[in-house]
Short mmCIF file of C-alpha atoms in Angstrom, two decimals:
data_model
loop_
_atom_site.label_atom_id
_atom_site.label_comp_id
_atom_site.label_asym_id
_atom_site.label_seq_id
_atom_site.Cartn_x
_atom_site.Cartn_y
_atom_site.Cartn_z
CA UNK A 1 -19.58 21.16 8.52
CA UNK A 2 -16.60 20.24 6.40
CA UNK A 3 -17.17 18.92 2.71
CA UNK A 4 -15.43 15.69 3.79
CA UNK A 5 -16.89 15.17 7.23
CA UNK A 6 -19.33 12.59 6.18
CA UNK A 7 -16.51 10.43 4.51
CA UNK A 8 -13.61 11.17 7.34
CA UNK A 9 -16.19 10.17 10.25
CA UNK A 10 -17.55 6.95 7.77
CA UNK A 11 -14.14 5.78 7.51
CA UNK A 12 -12.58 6.50 10.63
CA UNK A 13 -14.86 6.82 13.40
CA UNK A 14 -16.95 3.66 14.73
CA UNK A 15 -18.64 5.67 16.85
CA UNK A 16 -19.05 9.75 16.92
CA UNK A 17 -16.03 11.39 18.82
CA UNK A 18 -16.18 14.80 20.40
CA UNK A 19 -13.82 16.31 18.73
CA UNK A 20 -10.92 15.40 21.88
CA UNK A 21 -7.62 14.07 20.50
CA UNK A 22 -8.23 11.17 23.10
CA UNK A 23 -11.54 10.31 21.91
CA UNK A 24 -10.63 10.51 18.15
CA UNK A 25 -7.89 8.02 18.67
CA UNK A 26 -9.97 5.75 20.68
CA UNK A 27 -12.85 5.50 18.60
CA UNK A 28 -10.93 4.95 15.10
CA UNK A 29 -12.75 2.54 13.04
CA UNK A 30 -10.00 -0.10 11.84
CA UNK A 31 -13.36 -2.20 10.36
CA UNK A 32 -11.65 -5.43 11.69
CA UNK A 33 -8.46 -5.08 10.35
CA UNK A 34 -6.16 -4.75 13.18
CA UNK A 35 -7.93 -8.30 14.12
CA UNK A 36 -6.85 -9.64 11.00
CA UNK A 37 -3.40 -8.57 10.76
CA UNK A 38 -2.99 -9.73 14.22
CA UNK A 39 -4.08 -13.20 13.48
CA UNK A 40 -2.31 -13.43 9.83
CA UNK A 41 0.78 -12.76 11.64
CA UNK A 42 0.43 -14.98 14.85
CA UNK A 43 -1.14 -18.07 12.60
CA UNK A 44 0.10 -17.93 9.47
CA UNK A 45 3.23 -19.57 8.15
CA UNK A 46 5.46 -17.17 6.99
CA UNK A 47 7.81 -18.84 4.21
CA UNK A 48 10.29 -17.85 1.47
CA UNK A 49 7.89 -18.65 -1.30
CA UNK A 50 4.76 -18.00 0.57
CA UNK A 51 1.40 -19.94 0.71
CA UNK A 52 0.16 -19.58 -2.76
CA UNK A 53 -1.64 -16.11 -4.23
CA UNK A 54 -4.92 -16.13 -2.56
CA UNK A 55 -4.16 -17.27 0.52
CA UNK A 56 -4.83 -14.75 2.61
CA UNK A 57 -7.71 -13.12 0.73
CA UNK A 58 -9.13 -17.29 1.46
CA UNK A 59 -8.75 -16.76 4.95
CA UNK A 60 -10.03 -13.18 5.21
CA UNK A 61 -13.70 -14.35 3.56
CA UNK A 62 -13.56 -17.55 5.87
CA UNK A 63 -12.43 -16.16 9.31
CA UNK A 64 -13.60 -12.57 8.75
CA UNK A 65 -16.89 -12.12 6.76
CA UNK A 66 -17.18 -8.76 4.95
CA UNK A 67 -13.50 -8.36 5.27
CA UNK A 68 -11.97 -9.97 1.82
CA UNK A 69 -8.99 -7.77 1.72
CA UNK A 70 -6.12 -7.99 4.01
CA UNK A 71 -5.47 -3.72 3.99
CA UNK A 72 -1.81 -4.28 4.10
CA UNK A 73 -0.19 -4.95 1.06
CA UNK A 74 3.57 -5.94 3.40
CA UNK A 75 1.82 -8.04 5.47
CA UNK A 76 -0.80 -9.70 2.64
CA UNK A 77 2.87 -10.02 0.33
CA UNK A 78 4.47 -11.67 2.93
CA UNK A 79 1.74 -14.37 3.72
CA UNK A 80 0.92 -15.20 -0.24
CA UNK A 81 4.16 -14.83 -2.12
CA UNK A 82 6.66 -14.78 0.96
CA UNK A 83 9.82 -13.22 1.92
CA UNK A 84 11.08 -13.79 -1.82
CA UNK A 85 7.98 -11.86 -3.62
CA UNK A 86 8.07 -9.16 -0.77
CA UNK A 87 11.75 -8.48 -1.61
CA UNK A 88 11.21 -8.30 -5.41
CA UNK A 89 8.32 -5.46 -5.26
CA UNK A 90 10.71 -3.65 -2.96
CA UNK A 91 13.45 -3.84 -5.18
CA UNK A 92 11.33 -3.09 -7.70
CA UNK A 93 10.20 0.18 -6.06
CA UNK A 94 13.94 1.08 -5.00
CA UNK A 95 15.01 0.37 -8.89
CA UNK A 96 12.08 2.73 -9.97
CA UNK A 97 13.14 5.23 -7.44
CA UNK A 98 16.45 5.23 -8.45
CA UNK A 99 15.91 5.43 -12.45
CA UNK A 100 13.35 8.68 -11.36
CA UNK A 101 16.12 10.55 -9.68
CA UNK A 102 18.27 10.80 -12.37
CA UNK A 103 15.55 12.96 -14.07
CA UNK A 104 16.54 16.74 -14.37
CA UNK A 105 13.52 18.19 -14.44
CA UNK A 106 13.82 19.00 -10.70
CA UNK A 107 9.44 19.53 -10.54
CA UNK A 108 9.24 16.60 -12.60
CA UNK A 109 10.97 14.73 -10.14
CA UNK A 110 9.87 16.18 -7.38
CA UNK A 111 6.16 14.88 -8.61
CA UNK A 112 7.43 11.19 -9.15
CA UNK A 113 9.62 11.24 -6.04
CA UNK A 114 6.55 12.27 -3.76
CA UNK A 115 4.60 9.27 -5.59
CA UNK A 116 7.54 6.78 -5.31
CA UNK A 117 7.78 7.49 -1.77
CA UNK A 118 4.08 7.40 -0.55
CA UNK A 119 3.96 3.87 -1.84
CA UNK A 120 5.20 2.22 1.41
CA UNK A 121 2.58 4.53 3.65
CA UNK A 122 -0.33 3.36 1.24
CA UNK A 123 0.89 -0.02 1.52
CA UNK A 124 0.65 -0.15 5.43
CA UNK A 125 -3.23 0.51 4.92
CA UNK A 126 -4.54 -0.22 1.94
CA UNK A 127 -4.23 -2.13 -1.13
CA UNK A 128 -2.11 -0.34 -3.59
CA UNK A 129 -1.08 -3.37 -4.93
CA UNK A 130 -4.92 -3.57 -6.69
CA UNK A 131 -4.76 0.02 -7.73
CA UNK A 132 -3.60 0.56 -10.66
CA UNK A 133 -4.48 3.64 -10.88
CA UNK A 134 -2.43 4.53 -8.00
CA UNK A 135 0.81 3.53 -9.48
CA UNK A 136 0.12 4.26 -13.64
CA UNK A 137 1.83 7.16 -13.25
CA UNK A 138 4.79 5.72 -11.62
CA UNK A 139 4.59 3.55 -14.34
CA UNK A 140 4.60 6.14 -17.01
CA UNK A 141 7.46 8.00 -15.48
CA UNK A 142 9.61 5.18 -15.58
CA UNK A 143 9.20 3.64 -18.98
CA UNK A 144 9.24 7.27 -20.19
CA UNK A 145 12.96 7.89 -18.56
CA UNK A 146 14.03 4.36 -18.58
CA UNK A 147 15.66 5.06 -22.02
CA UNK A 148 17.04 8.41 -21.40
CA UNK A 149 17.26 9.85 -17.76
CA UNK A 150 19.26 12.66 -18.05
CA UNK A 151 16.91 14.43 -21.00
CA UNK A 152 15.30 17.52 -19.93
#
């Protein structure tokens, strides 16, 4: 038994899986997230400026007890701050990517670019925007190299 087996089972499986790939896939525990996402996508208004901060979380609290956060930042931002807010976030990430890509130190550049490229993946399944400890290193890189991106 691996060190992380209990954690993996708790996070990903709603029932014990036999180890067969089809069994594992059919038993992935989404903790109601898929139903919440489907509800938001099908029933809530998506507008240019959104419905206001906290709107999606309020829906989660009222319609999906125990599932307060959306766990999909793209959908959450689209509902709360609209197309405009989601575009601003994505343009900010793109700007940081372009800025960090000018760093000459290849090792440091690879680390920060890897972190930046992981953002969309994390945003699909978690609350990236709420977890500052994830993107704090990215902000550090941006501010450290924003004035002189070509220094070594």
